[in-house]
Short mmCIF file of C-alpha atoms in Angstrom, two decimals:
data_model
loop_
_atom_site.label_atom_id
_atom_site.label_comp_id
_atom_site.label_asym_id
_atom_site.label_seq_id
_atom_site.Cartn_x
_atom_site.Cartn_y
_atom_site.Cartn_z
CA MET J 517 -163.80 -80.93 0.50
CA PRO J 518 -163.23 -80.71 -2.79
CA THR J 519 -160.35 -82.07 -4.28
CA LEU J 520 -156.82 -81.36 -3.80
CA LEU J 521 -154.07 -81.41 -5.91
CA ASP J 522 -150.29 -80.95 -4.80
CA GLN J 523 -147.49 -78.99 -6.44
CA PHE J 524 -147.83 -80.95 -9.32
CA GLY J 525 -151.25 -81.62 -9.62
CA ASN J 526 -151.41 -85.18 -8.29
CA PRO J 527 -154.44 -85.70 -6.64
CA ILE J 528 -153.87 -85.77 -2.58
CA ASP J 529 -155.59 -89.24 -0.70
CA LEU J 530 -156.96 -87.76 2.26
CA ALA J 531 -157.82 -90.84 3.97
CA ALA J 532 -153.95 -92.30 3.15
CA ILE J 533 -151.82 -89.27 4.53
CA ARG J 534 -153.60 -90.11 7.65
CA GLU J 535 -151.02 -92.48 8.84
CA PRO J 536 -147.53 -92.47 7.46
CA GLN J 537 -146.78 -94.42 4.35
CA THR J 538 -143.57 -96.53 5.55
CA GLU J 539 -146.25 -98.12 8.48
CA ALA J 540 -149.13 -98.75 5.36
CA ALA J 541 -149.85 -102.63 5.51
CA GLU J 542 -147.82 -103.52 1.98
CA ASN J 543 -144.42 -101.32 3.65
CA ARG J 544 -143.76 -102.77 6.85
CA SER J 545 -142.14 -105.83 5.74
CA SER J 546 -139.57 -103.20 3.64
CA VAL J 547 -139.22 -100.89 6.09
CA SER J 548 -138.87 -104.22 8.85
CA TRP J 549 -135.61 -105.42 6.63
CA MET J 550 -134.31 -101.47 5.85
CA SER J 551 -134.49 -100.95 9.28
CA ARG J 552 -132.39 -104.02 10.00
CA GLU J 553 -129.46 -103.13 7.58
CA PHE J 554 -126.12 -102.67 8.61
CA ALA J 555 -124.25 -99.16 6.68
CA ARG J 556 -121.14 -100.78 4.17
CA HIS J 557 -119.03 -98.17 5.67
CA PRO J 558 -116.97 -97.84 2.34
CA GLY J 559 -114.43 -95.45 4.24
CA ARG J 560 -112.71 -98.17 5.55
CA GLY J 561 -109.93 -99.26 3.72
CA LEU J 562 -110.91 -96.43 1.11
CA THR J 563 -109.00 -96.95 -2.70
CA PRO J 564 -109.28 -94.51 -5.78
CA ALA J 565 -110.28 -97.63 -7.30
CA ARG J 566 -113.12 -98.40 -4.75
CA LEU J 567 -114.00 -94.79 -4.98
CA ASN J 568 -114.55 -94.40 -8.38
CA ALA J 569 -116.86 -97.64 -8.15
CA ILE J 570 -119.51 -96.52 -6.17
CA LEU J 571 -119.04 -93.05 -7.60
CA GLN J 572 -120.39 -95.24 -10.47
CA ALA J 573 -122.89 -97.35 -9.05
CA ALA J 574 -124.76 -94.49 -7.68
CA GLU J 575 -124.69 -93.00 -11.07
CA GLU J 576 -126.33 -96.60 -12.47
CA GLY J 577 -129.57 -96.27 -9.51
CA ASP J 578 -127.56 -98.10 -6.51
CA LEU J 579 -127.36 -94.76 -4.64
CA LEU J 580 -126.18 -97.04 -1.08
CA GLY J 581 -122.25 -97.56 -1.29
CA GLN J 582 -122.33 -92.97 -2.17
CA LEU J 583 -124.71 -92.86 0.83
CA ASP J 584 -123.06 -94.72 3.90
CA LEU J 585 -119.68 -92.83 2.18
CA ALA J 586 -120.99 -89.99 3.01
CA ASP J 587 -121.82 -90.48 6.54
CA ASP J 588 -118.02 -92.14 6.56
CA MET J 589 -116.56 -89.38 5.86
CA GLU J 590 -118.70 -86.45 8.06
CA GLU J 591 -117.41 -89.03 11.09
CA ARG J 592 -113.65 -89.32 10.69
CA ASP J 593 -112.96 -85.39 8.39
CA GLY J 594 -113.42 -82.70 11.54
CA HIS J 595 -112.54 -80.64 8.64
CA LEU J 596 -115.61 -81.19 6.44
CA PHE J 597 -117.57 -82.02 9.62
CA ALA J 598 -117.48 -78.60 10.54
CA GLU J 599 -117.50 -77.37 6.97
CA LEU J 600 -120.90 -78.75 6.54
CA SER J 601 -122.53 -77.52 9.95
CA MET J 602 -121.38 -74.07 10.10
CA ARG J 603 -123.04 -74.14 5.92
CA LYS J 604 -126.71 -75.40 8.10
CA ASP J 605 -126.38 -73.47 10.97
CA ALA J 606 -126.13 -70.30 8.86
CA VAL J 607 -129.25 -71.02 7.41
CA ALA J 608 -130.98 -72.66 9.88
CA ASN J 609 -130.75 -70.48 12.37
CA LEU J 610 -131.96 -67.72 10.15
CA ASP J 611 -135.76 -65.62 10.94
CA TRP J 612 -138.61 -67.11 9.01
CA SER J 613 -141.57 -65.63 8.38
CA ILE J 614 -144.77 -66.01 6.18
CA GLU J 615 -145.56 -63.95 3.72
CA PRO J 616 -148.90 -63.24 2.47
CA PRO J 617 -148.71 -63.10 -1.54
CA ARG J 618 -148.38 -59.86 -3.69
CA ASN J 619 -151.19 -56.87 -3.69
CA ALA J 620 -152.36 -59.06 0.29
CA SER J 621 -156.14 -58.07 1.00
CA ALA J 622 -157.25 -57.82 4.64
CA GLU J 623 -158.21 -62.16 4.39
CA GLU J 624 -154.83 -63.15 2.60
CA GLN J 625 -152.92 -59.95 5.14
CA ALA J 626 -155.43 -62.68 7.94
CA LEU J 627 -154.50 -65.84 7.00
CA ALA J 628 -150.32 -65.33 6.73
CA GLU J 629 -150.60 -64.24 10.58
CA GLU J 630 -152.05 -66.94 11.31
CA LEU J 631 -150.68 -70.01 9.56
CA GLN J 632 -147.18 -68.01 11.12
CA GLU J 633 -148.63 -68.47 14.93
CA TRP J 634 -149.17 -72.03 13.23
CA MET J 635 -146.08 -72.93 12.12
CA GLU J 636 -144.80 -71.60 15.23
CA ASP J 637 -146.27 -73.86 17.33
CA LEU J 638 -145.03 -77.27 15.45
CA PRO J 639 -142.79 -78.68 17.86
CA ASP J 640 -138.93 -78.70 16.79
CA PHE J 641 -139.59 -76.82 13.55
CA GLU J 642 -136.48 -74.82 13.76
CA ASP J 643 -133.70 -76.98 15.62
CA GLY J 644 -135.12 -79.86 14.33
CA ILE J 645 -137.17 -79.93 10.44
CA LEU J 646 -135.14 -77.46 8.64
CA ARG J 647 -131.79 -78.89 9.75
CA GLU J 648 -132.18 -81.47 9.24
CA LEU J 649 -133.47 -81.15 5.44
CA LEU J 650 -130.13 -79.48 5.07
CA ASP J 651 -128.21 -82.53 5.51
CA GLY J 652 -129.43 -83.00 2.04
CA ILE J 653 -126.72 -79.89 1.05
CA LEU J 654 -123.96 -82.95 1.42
CA LYS J 655 -126.05 -86.34 -0.01
CA GLY J 656 -128.34 -85.25 -2.57
CA PHE J 657 -131.48 -84.73 -0.54
CA ALA J 658 -133.21 -85.00 2.44
CA CYS J 659 -136.06 -86.73 3.12
CA ILE J 660 -138.51 -86.52 6.31
CA GLU J 661 -141.87 -88.53 6.81
CA MET J 662 -145.12 -86.59 7.68
CA TRP J 663 -148.13 -87.63 8.52
CA TRP J 664 -151.96 -85.37 9.20
CA GLN J 665 -153.22 -85.44 12.85
CA LEU J 666 -156.22 -83.38 14.26
CA ASP J 667 -155.45 -81.61 17.22
CA GLY J 668 -157.38 -79.03 18.50
CA GLY J 669 -159.72 -78.65 15.62
CA ARG J 670 -156.96 -78.54 12.52
CA LEU J 671 -155.09 -80.79 10.96
CA VAL J 672 -151.35 -80.70 12.04
CA PRO J 673 -148.11 -81.89 10.61
CA ARG J 674 -146.63 -84.77 12.39
CA PHE J 675 -142.82 -85.41 11.63
CA ALA J 676 -140.07 -88.67 11.52
CA PRO J 677 -137.10 -88.21 9.76
CA ARG J 678 -135.89 -90.80 7.79
CA PRO J 679 -132.33 -92.63 6.59
CA GLN J 680 -131.42 -91.86 2.70
CA ARG J 681 -130.52 -95.16 2.05
CA TRP J 682 -134.38 -95.98 2.57
CA MET J 683 -134.73 -94.17 -0.23
CA THR J 684 -133.92 -94.88 -4.26
CA VAL J 685 -134.18 -93.93 -7.63
CA ASP J 686 -136.19 -94.31 -10.67
CA GLU J 687 -135.80 -96.30 -13.67
CA VAL J 688 -134.49 -93.80 -15.31
CA GLY J 689 -132.59 -91.83 -11.94
CA SER J 690 -135.01 -88.52 -11.41
CA GLU J 691 -137.02 -89.28 -8.87
CA ILE J 692 -136.61 -90.11 -5.12
CA GLN J 693 -138.79 -93.06 -4.07
CA LEU J 694 -139.02 -96.09 -1.49
CA ARG J 695 -137.48 -98.59 -1.47
CA THR J 696 -139.42 -101.88 -1.43
CA ALA J 697 -137.57 -105.40 0.20
CA THR J 698 -137.02 -106.99 -3.02
CA GLY J 699 -133.84 -105.01 -3.70
CA ASN J 700 -134.91 -105.30 -7.71
CA GLY J 701 -133.24 -101.01 -7.47
CA ARG J 702 -137.51 -100.52 -8.05
CA GLY J 703 -139.28 -98.12 -5.82
CA GLN J 704 -142.18 -96.85 -5.04
CA PRO J 705 -143.66 -92.85 -5.27
CA LEU J 706 -143.45 -91.28 -2.25
CA ARG J 707 -147.14 -90.30 -1.04
CA PRO J 708 -147.90 -86.48 -2.35
CA TRP J 709 -148.23 -84.31 1.68
CA GLY J 710 -146.77 -87.01 3.09
CA TRP J 711 -143.53 -86.24 3.23
CA LEU J 712 -140.69 -83.49 2.86
CA LEU J 713 -138.57 -84.04 -0.12
CA HIS J 714 -135.96 -81.15 0.25
CA ARG J 715 -133.49 -81.41 -2.81
CA PRO J 716 -130.82 -78.21 -2.01
CA ARG J 717 -129.14 -78.47 -5.85
CA ALA J 718 -125.72 -78.05 -5.04
CA ARG J 719 -124.88 -79.01 -7.87
CA SER J 720 -127.33 -79.80 -11.42
CA GLY J 721 -128.16 -83.29 -12.77
CA TYR J 722 -129.68 -86.11 -11.13
CA PRO J 723 -130.58 -87.10 -7.33
CA ALA J 724 -127.18 -89.11 -7.81
CA ARG J 725 -125.24 -86.14 -8.70
CA THR J 726 -126.18 -82.88 -7.03
CA GLY J 727 -125.25 -83.38 -3.83
CA LEU J 728 -121.61 -82.07 -2.79
CA LEU J 729 -120.53 -85.59 -1.36
CA ARG J 730 -119.42 -86.37 -5.54
CA VAL J 731 -117.07 -82.91 -5.41
CA LEU J 732 -115.61 -83.76 -1.62
CA ALA J 733 -115.19 -87.72 -1.71
CA TRP J 734 -111.71 -87.06 -3.75
CA PRO J 735 -109.92 -84.24 -1.57
CA TYR J 736 -110.85 -86.59 1.22
CA LEU J 737 -109.90 -89.54 -0.47
CA PHE J 738 -105.65 -87.45 -1.03
CA LYS J 739 -106.43 -86.30 2.61
CA ASN J 740 -106.62 -90.37 4.43
CA TYR J 741 -103.57 -90.94 1.75
CA ASN J 742 -101.36 -88.26 3.93
CA GLN J 743 -102.32 -89.14 7.05
CA ARG J 744 -101.50 -92.03 6.61
CA ASP J 745 -98.22 -91.91 5.36
CA LEU J 746 -97.67 -88.81 7.87
CA ALA J 747 -98.85 -91.43 10.80
CA GLU J 748 -96.07 -94.05 9.41
CA PHE J 749 -93.43 -91.43 9.39
CA LEU J 750 -94.20 -90.44 13.06
CA GLU J 751 -93.47 -93.70 14.46
CA ILE J 752 -90.56 -93.79 12.86
CA TYR J 753 -88.95 -89.84 13.21
CA GLY J 754 -85.98 -89.67 15.03
CA LEU J 755 -85.20 -93.37 15.38
CA PRO J 756 -81.75 -95.07 13.90
CA LEU J 757 -81.97 -97.47 10.99
CA ARG J 758 -80.74 -100.59 12.80
CA ILE J 759 -79.69 -103.51 11.07
CA GLY J 760 -78.66 -106.90 12.28
CA LYS J 761 -75.86 -109.82 10.85
CA TYR J 762 -76.22 -113.69 11.53
CA PRO J 763 -73.55 -115.73 10.28
CA SER J 764 -73.20 -117.34 7.72
CA GLY J 765 -75.20 -121.01 8.48
CA ALA J 766 -77.55 -119.69 11.13
CA SER J 767 -81.10 -121.54 10.70
CA ASP J 768 -84.00 -120.14 10.47
CA ALA J 769 -85.26 -119.75 14.45
CA GLU J 770 -82.04 -118.18 15.23
CA LYS J 771 -82.74 -115.39 12.00
CA ARG J 772 -86.33 -115.24 13.82
CA THR J 773 -84.56 -114.49 17.13
CA LEU J 774 -82.80 -111.73 16.01
CA LEU J 775 -85.52 -109.69 13.65
CA GLN J 776 -87.23 -109.81 17.22
CA ALA J 777 -83.89 -108.36 18.80
CA VAL J 778 -83.57 -105.53 16.02
CA VAL J 779 -87.53 -104.85 16.56
CA ASN J 780 -87.48 -104.95 20.04
CA ILE J 781 -84.82 -102.51 20.46
CA GLY J 782 -86.49 -100.08 18.79
CA HIS J 783 -89.67 -100.31 20.87
CA ASN J 784 -87.96 -100.98 23.94
CA ALA J 785 -84.43 -99.75 24.09
CA ALA J 786 -83.68 -103.21 25.56
CA GLY J 787 -83.01 -107.12 23.73
CA ILE J 788 -80.51 -110.29 23.39
CA ILE J 789 -79.25 -111.46 20.51
CA PRO J 790 -76.86 -115.00 20.27
CA ALA J 791 -73.07 -114.88 20.15
CA GLY J 792 -71.80 -114.11 17.05
CA MET J 793 -74.42 -111.99 15.73
CA ALA J 794 -74.02 -107.55 15.12
CA LEU J 795 -76.33 -104.99 15.30
CA GLU J 796 -75.02 -102.31 13.49
CA PHE J 797 -77.26 -98.38 13.97
CA GLN J 798 -77.56 -96.38 11.01
CA SER J 799 -78.38 -92.34 11.07
CA ALA J 800 -81.95 -91.21 12.33
CA ALA J 801 -84.14 -90.66 9.63
CA GLN J 802 -84.59 -87.65 8.62
CA GLY J 803 -87.19 -85.30 7.32
CA ASN J 804 -90.27 -83.43 8.78
CA GLU J 805 -93.73 -82.60 8.90
CA GLY J 806 -94.01 -79.61 6.65
CA PRO J 807 -94.41 -81.75 3.37
CA PHE J 808 -97.74 -83.78 4.74
CA LYS J 809 -99.34 -80.16 6.72
CA THR J 810 -99.23 -79.16 3.18
CA MET J 811 -101.13 -81.39 1.18
CA ALA J 812 -103.66 -81.13 4.00
CA ASP J 813 -103.86 -77.86 4.12
CA TRP J 814 -104.56 -77.71 0.20
CA MET J 815 -107.09 -80.68 0.88
CA GLU J 816 -108.92 -78.95 3.31
CA ALA J 817 -108.49 -75.51 1.50
CA ILE J 818 -110.86 -77.22 -1.97
CA GLN J 819 -113.11 -78.46 0.90
CA SER J 820 -113.68 -74.67 1.86
CA LYS J 821 -114.12 -73.85 -1.33
CA VAL J 822 -116.64 -76.44 -2.30
CA ILE J 823 -118.80 -75.99 0.86
CA ARG J 824 -118.58 -72.12 1.88
CA GLY J 825 -116.65 -70.95 -1.33
CA GLN J 826 -114.23 -69.29 0.81
CA THR J 827 -110.93 -69.90 3.25
CA LEU J 828 -110.62 -67.26 4.90
CA THR J 829 -113.45 -67.59 7.77
CA SER J 830 -113.17 -71.08 7.78
CA GLY J 831 -109.53 -71.11 8.08
CA GLU J 832 -106.43 -69.15 10.19
CA GLY J 833 -106.20 -66.98 7.11
CA LYS J 834 -102.85 -65.69 8.18
CA HIS J 835 -102.16 -64.70 4.20
CA GLY J 836 -105.09 -63.02 3.83
CA THR J 837 -106.56 -59.15 4.24
CA GLN J 838 -108.98 -57.14 5.52
CA ALA J 839 -110.51 -56.41 1.84
CA LEU J 840 -109.79 -60.12 0.40
CA GLY J 841 -111.76 -61.62 3.69
CA THR J 842 -114.55 -58.84 2.85
CA VAL J 843 -114.95 -60.37 -0.49
CA HIS J 844 -115.22 -63.96 0.93
CA GLU J 845 -117.60 -63.01 3.54
CA GLY J 846 -119.53 -61.83 0.66
CA GLN J 847 -119.15 -65.43 -0.90
CA ALA J 848 -120.74 -67.37 1.64
CA LEU J 849 -123.35 -64.84 2.45
CA ILE J 850 -123.99 -65.39 -1.44
CA ILE J 851 -124.57 -69.19 -1.00
CA THR J 852 -126.83 -68.82 2.53
CA LYS J 853 -129.04 -67.12 0.20
CA SER J 854 -128.96 -69.74 -1.93
CA ASP J 855 -129.09 -72.14 0.32
CA ALA J 856 -132.16 -70.42 2.26
CA LYS J 857 -133.94 -69.63 -1.29
CA ARG J 858 -134.11 -73.29 -2.32
CA LEU J 859 -135.14 -74.25 1.61
CA SER J 860 -137.91 -71.83 1.76
CA ILE J 861 -139.23 -73.36 -1.73
CA THR J 862 -139.51 -76.75 0.02
CA ILE J 863 -141.51 -74.80 2.79
CA THR J 864 -143.65 -73.78 1.01
CA GLU J 865 -144.97 -76.37 -0.87
CA GLN J 866 -144.30 -79.34 0.43
CA LEU J 867 -145.74 -78.29 4.14
CA LEU J 868 -146.96 -74.26 4.58
CA ARG J 869 -149.63 -75.36 1.12
CA PRO J 870 -150.78 -78.16 2.40
CA LEU J 871 -151.46 -76.68 5.91
CA ALA J 872 -153.37 -73.51 3.70
CA LEU J 873 -155.75 -76.28 1.97
CA LEU J 874 -156.53 -78.80 4.61
CA ASN J 875 -157.46 -76.27 7.36
CA LYS J 876 -159.48 -73.51 4.81
CA PRO J 877 -161.16 -75.31 1.99
CA GLY J 878 -161.68 -72.85 -0.70
CA LEU J 879 -158.55 -71.41 -0.91
CA ASP J 880 -157.24 -70.52 -4.31
CA PRO J 881 -153.74 -72.33 -4.54
CA ARG J 882 -152.47 -69.11 -6.69
CA ARG J 883 -152.50 -66.90 -3.58
CA LEU J 884 -151.50 -68.63 -0.90
CA PRO J 885 -148.75 -66.97 1.38
CA ARG J 886 -144.61 -67.84 0.77
CA PHE J 887 -142.45 -69.29 3.72
CA VAL J 888 -139.60 -67.09 3.33
CA LEU J 889 -135.95 -66.71 5.60
CA ASP J 890 -134.53 -64.06 6.06
CA VAL J 891 -131.23 -63.53 4.99
CA PRO J 892 -129.94 -60.25 6.83
CA GLU J 893 -127.65 -58.12 4.39
CA PRO J 894 -124.68 -56.63 6.39
CA GLU J 895 -125.03 -53.15 6.50
CA ASP J 896 -122.94 -50.10 8.12
CA LEU J 897 -125.11 -47.99 10.66
CA ALA J 898 -122.44 -45.84 11.15
CA LEU J 899 -122.89 -44.16 7.47
CA TYR J 900 -126.23 -44.70 7.01
CA ALA J 901 -126.93 -42.75 10.43
CA ASP J 902 -124.05 -40.38 8.85
CA ALA J 903 -125.76 -40.19 5.46
CA LEU J 904 -129.80 -40.40 5.69
CA PRO J 905 -129.76 -36.62 7.44
CA LYS J 906 -127.85 -35.61 4.98
CA LEU J 907 -130.18 -37.14 1.58
CA ALA J 908 -133.52 -36.01 3.72
CA ALA J 909 -132.66 -32.60 3.63
CA ALA J 910 -131.20 -32.94 -0.12
CA GLY J 911 -135.32 -34.16 -0.81
CA MET J 912 -135.16 -37.19 -0.80
CA ARG J 913 -138.39 -39.11 0.49
CA ILE J 914 -137.10 -41.89 2.28
CA GLY J 915 -139.71 -44.45 4.13
CA VAL J 916 -139.64 -44.90 7.59
CA GLU J 917 -140.62 -48.71 7.58
CA ASP J 918 -137.70 -49.79 4.96
CA MET J 919 -135.42 -47.69 6.28
CA HIS J 920 -136.80 -50.43 9.98
CA LYS J 921 -136.23 -53.00 7.67
CA ARG J 922 -133.40 -52.88 6.01
CA LEU J 923 -131.53 -52.13 9.22
CA ARG J 924 -133.71 -54.70 10.91
CA ILE J 925 -134.23 -52.07 13.90
CA PRO J 926 -138.56 -53.35 15.24
CA MET J 927 -140.35 -49.70 15.03
CA ALA J 928 -141.71 -48.97 18.42
CA ARG J 929 -144.88 -50.31 19.37
CA ASP J 930 -147.66 -47.17 20.51
CA GLY J 931 -147.35 -45.93 23.68
CA GLU J 932 -143.70 -47.91 23.63
CA GLU J 933 -140.81 -44.77 24.89
CA GLN J 934 -138.32 -44.45 21.98
CA LEU J 935 -135.01 -43.42 21.60
CA ARG J 936 -135.12 -39.72 20.69
CA GLY J 937 -131.63 -37.65 18.77
CA ALA J 938 -130.36 -34.72 19.89
CA PRO J 939 -132.43 -31.75 18.59
CA ALA J 940 -132.32 -29.67 16.00
CA GLN J 941 -130.40 -26.17 16.76
CA GLN J 942 -132.74 -23.69 15.20
CA ALA J 943 -131.65 -20.88 12.35
CA PRO J 944 -130.66 -17.63 13.24
CA GLY J 945 -134.43 -15.52 12.79
CA GLY J 946 -135.39 -18.63 11.12
CA ALA J 947 -137.07 -21.83 11.90
CA ALA J 948 -135.66 -24.95 13.35
CA PRO J 949 -134.74 -27.22 10.64
CA THR J 950 -137.32 -30.19 10.40
CA ALA J 951 -133.99 -33.37 10.15
CA GLY J 952 -133.82 -36.92 9.97
CA PRO J 953 -134.93 -39.26 7.42
CA ALA J 954 -138.60 -39.42 8.04
CA ALA J 955 -138.60 -35.75 7.13
CA ALA J 956 -139.88 -35.42 3.24
CA PRO J 957 -139.81 -31.77 1.23
CA ALA J 958 -142.00 -29.78 0.82
CA PRO J 959 -143.22 -28.61 -2.38
CA ALA J 960 -141.43 -26.22 -4.37
CA ALA J 961 -143.69 -23.38 -5.30
CA LYS J 962 -144.22 -21.93 -8.80
CA GLN J 963 -142.18 -18.49 -7.77
CA PRO J 964 -140.13 -19.03 -4.68
CA THR J 965 -140.34 -16.19 -1.87
CA PRO J 966 -138.24 -15.45 1.68
CA PRO J 967 -139.79 -17.68 3.97
CA ALA J 968 -141.70 -14.94 6.35
CA PRO J 969 -140.22 -14.52 9.73
CA PRO J 970 -141.18 -16.34 12.49
CA THR J 971 -143.78 -15.14 14.75
CA GLN J 972 -143.13 -14.79 18.44
CA ALA J 973 -145.67 -17.31 19.38
CA LYS J 974 -144.56 -20.09 16.95
CA GLN J 975 -140.67 -18.88 18.87
CA ALA J 976 -142.19 -19.14 22.18
CA GLY J 977 -143.60 -23.20 21.50
CA LEU J 978 -140.18 -24.13 20.12
CA ALA J 979 -138.29 -22.79 23.19
CA ALA J 980 -140.66 -24.54 24.84
CA GLU J 981 -139.27 -28.30 23.21
CA LEU J 982 -136.01 -27.37 23.05
CA PRO J 983 -133.25 -27.60 25.92
CA ALA J 984 -133.21 -24.30 27.87
CA ALA J 985 -129.46 -23.44 27.28
CA PRO J 986 -127.50 -19.99 28.57
CA ARG J 987 -127.39 -17.28 26.00
CA ASP J 988 -124.26 -14.74 25.72
CA ALA J 989 -123.05 -11.88 24.41
CA ILE J 990 -122.68 -13.36 21.01
CA ASP J 991 -126.37 -14.95 20.61
CA GLU J 992 -127.54 -11.13 21.40
CA LEU J 993 -125.85 -10.00 18.87
CA ILE J 994 -126.80 -12.51 16.22
CA ASP J 995 -130.38 -12.08 17.06
CA ALA J 996 -129.96 -8.49 16.27
CA ALA J 997 -127.77 -8.52 13.20
CA THR J 998 -130.17 -10.90 11.57
CA ALA J 999 -133.58 -9.13 13.04
CA ASP J 1000 -134.48 -7.21 10.23
CA TRP J 1001 -132.75 -9.66 6.67
CA ARG J 1002 -135.46 -8.77 4.57
CA PRO J 1003 -134.76 -5.76 4.04
CA VAL J 1004 -131.10 -6.60 3.59
CA MET J 1005 -131.89 -9.34 1.10
CA ALA J 1006 -133.82 -7.45 -1.28
CA PRO J 1007 -131.83 -6.28 -3.00
CA MET J 1008 -130.01 -9.05 -3.89
CA VAL J 1009 -132.56 -11.48 -4.27
CA GLU J 1010 -135.53 -9.75 -6.17
CA PRO J 1011 -134.28 -8.63 -9.04
CA LEU J 1012 -133.32 -12.33 -10.19
CA LEU J 1013 -136.87 -13.80 -9.13
CA ALA J 1014 -138.27 -10.95 -11.62
CA GLU J 1015 -135.75 -11.71 -14.17
CA LEU J 1016 -136.79 -16.04 -13.44
CA ASP J 1017 -140.28 -14.59 -13.99
CA ARG J 1018 -139.89 -12.99 -17.10
CA ALA J 1019 -137.88 -15.80 -18.57
CA ILE J 1020 -140.70 -18.05 -17.23
CA ALA J 1021 -143.63 -15.59 -18.64
CA ALA J 1022 -141.37 -15.55 -22.27
CA GLY J 1023 -141.24 -19.81 -22.27
CA GLU J 1024 -137.09 -19.73 -22.04
CA SER J 1025 -135.75 -23.09 -21.62
CA LEU J 1026 -133.39 -23.70 -18.24
CA ALA J 1027 -130.06 -24.16 -20.17
CA ALA J 1028 -130.93 -20.57 -22.04
CA PHE J 1029 -131.59 -18.97 -18.58
CA ARG J 1030 -128.73 -20.77 -16.75
CA ALA J 1031 -126.40 -19.13 -19.64
CA ARG J 1032 -127.33 -15.57 -19.30
CA LEU J 1033 -127.23 -15.80 -15.03
CA PRO J 1034 -123.72 -14.30 -15.34
CA GLU J 1035 -124.99 -11.55 -17.13
CA LEU J 1036 -127.32 -11.13 -14.34
CA ILE J 1037 -124.77 -10.79 -11.47
CA ASP J 1038 -124.61 -7.47 -12.67
CA GLN J 1039 -128.11 -6.50 -11.32
CA VAL J 1040 -127.37 -7.32 -7.58
CA ASP J 1041 -127.10 -5.18 -5.09
CA GLY J 1042 -124.92 -6.81 -2.56
CA ARG J 1043 -123.81 -3.24 -0.56
CA PRO J 1044 -126.95 -3.39 1.91
CA HIS J 1045 -126.08 -6.68 2.75
CA ALA J 1046 -122.38 -5.49 2.46
CA GLU J 1047 -123.10 -2.87 5.07
CA ARG J 1048 -124.72 -4.32 7.15
CA LEU J 1049 -122.48 -6.96 7.94
CA ALA J 1050 -119.57 -5.08 8.75
CA ARG J 1051 -121.21 -2.94 10.88
CA ALA J 1052 -122.04 -6.41 12.59
CA ALA J 1053 -118.41 -7.26 12.85
CA PHE J 1054 -117.23 -3.68 13.98
CA LEU J 1055 -119.53 -3.53 17.03
CA ALA J 1056 -119.34 -7.18 17.66
CA ARG J 1057 -115.09 -6.22 17.86
CA LEU J 1058 -116.21 -2.89 19.86
CA ALA J 1059 -117.63 -5.07 22.41
CA GLY J 1060 -116.12 -7.73 22.52
CA GLU J 1061 -112.64 -5.20 23.92
CA ALA J 1062 -115.18 -2.86 25.32
CA GLY J 1063 -116.72 -5.63 27.53
CA VAL J 1064 -119.77 -4.77 27.07
CA LEU J 1065 -123.28 -6.56 25.91
CA PRO J 1066 -124.25 -4.99 22.58
CA GLN J 1067 -127.54 -2.94 22.70
CA ASP J 1068 -129.84 -2.66 19.90
#
């Protein structure tokens, strides 16, 4: 097999990728040491000063405190967890496909279909691998170790998610590396084609600053302070202020007894005090939970905006309108598209590319298929159902396959029963019009002429296709009135057609001909048509009053 290169041009060690990098002899001690580490849980007793120190240390290369804080935030903040889960689920549950390159040949199309089958056979790909990689939205990156084994005659990947705290950054803080046991902040470069390293880049900058954690940490901190204050308020709300008085010269033991009595009365509504001492009850603690709820709602609104770009689809939204809700849903869709695009690039470059090149030697790396997560656009089916027939009748050439993709309605397979709409009604004296988005307009003739009347055979064929409908006197009257429409319409149409022929022969411009149209109206003889309509109306009135059928 020729030398293979990764997406950065680095050569691939085909022997090394057969085993996990973390199980290599030189890394076993490091992994054993890291697996016995306990999280620091910096969320306990978090203060502004401590939070600032954690973020500063991450910028200087020590990511452990920041990564442990991210885990604490997800575990302790239900709103934060729910919002992140919705953002992850919005991408992890998308349909995906393997698309061939642009202007693909038959071989490239066949390769894409084969890779689609291989990817579908990967265990726990959608619910496990994709969702694990999306954990990088909060922390800045996510890593899954990968090694290759023979299975059914081809090399297939095996996966093992690894904690982000096993990683560090290089000396300049730009590349993610595997930590070593030395603890000096230095790491080992990740093996090409041995890792799925997803960097969502929710924010720009070095890895320590690209996660949403650094934005969400401050609302999380302030909300924690608010919750603690609310708990203290609820503990004393409605209880009277109790004051114990002791006489001068009381001993320390007597003072402790009095204090214990004051506390017990608050919790147990009972207590005893020595003679000569007194208890006074002041007014009960006043206030309400309103300010605490306002603070919590404010912080959660900030978290929703940071994570999903909006608030109406993540909270009660009682002050929103339908129009504003639509705008907010559109913003969430934009974020989903961005996440899906970045994840698709990661899967294409780090999984699909090696899967193809390892099993199909000789492929052109520039013409490989790509992994695509399909983000559906919300389409108004009623709007399309109303507009498409009109647009097709106006002459637009609308592709059926494209509309199936846009509306996300699979095309019927060969031999499969298909839904059909109501048949188009046949125009009186003419052929049935073709309706639907697939109808392509006929090319316009240079000299338009009135269409020929349908033959009896064609009318019989149309009648056989359409469901039988009862005919009445009005139908027979219309047939009789329109049977000889050509000589009736000729005095109105032929002068205009003749003048149009003369304008074309003389090279007259369209603008000049349009300007002369009002003058040509005098050449149009509408008397035969008007007389015909008058006769038909008169006949219909007589037939209706007499209750008889019209006769030719």
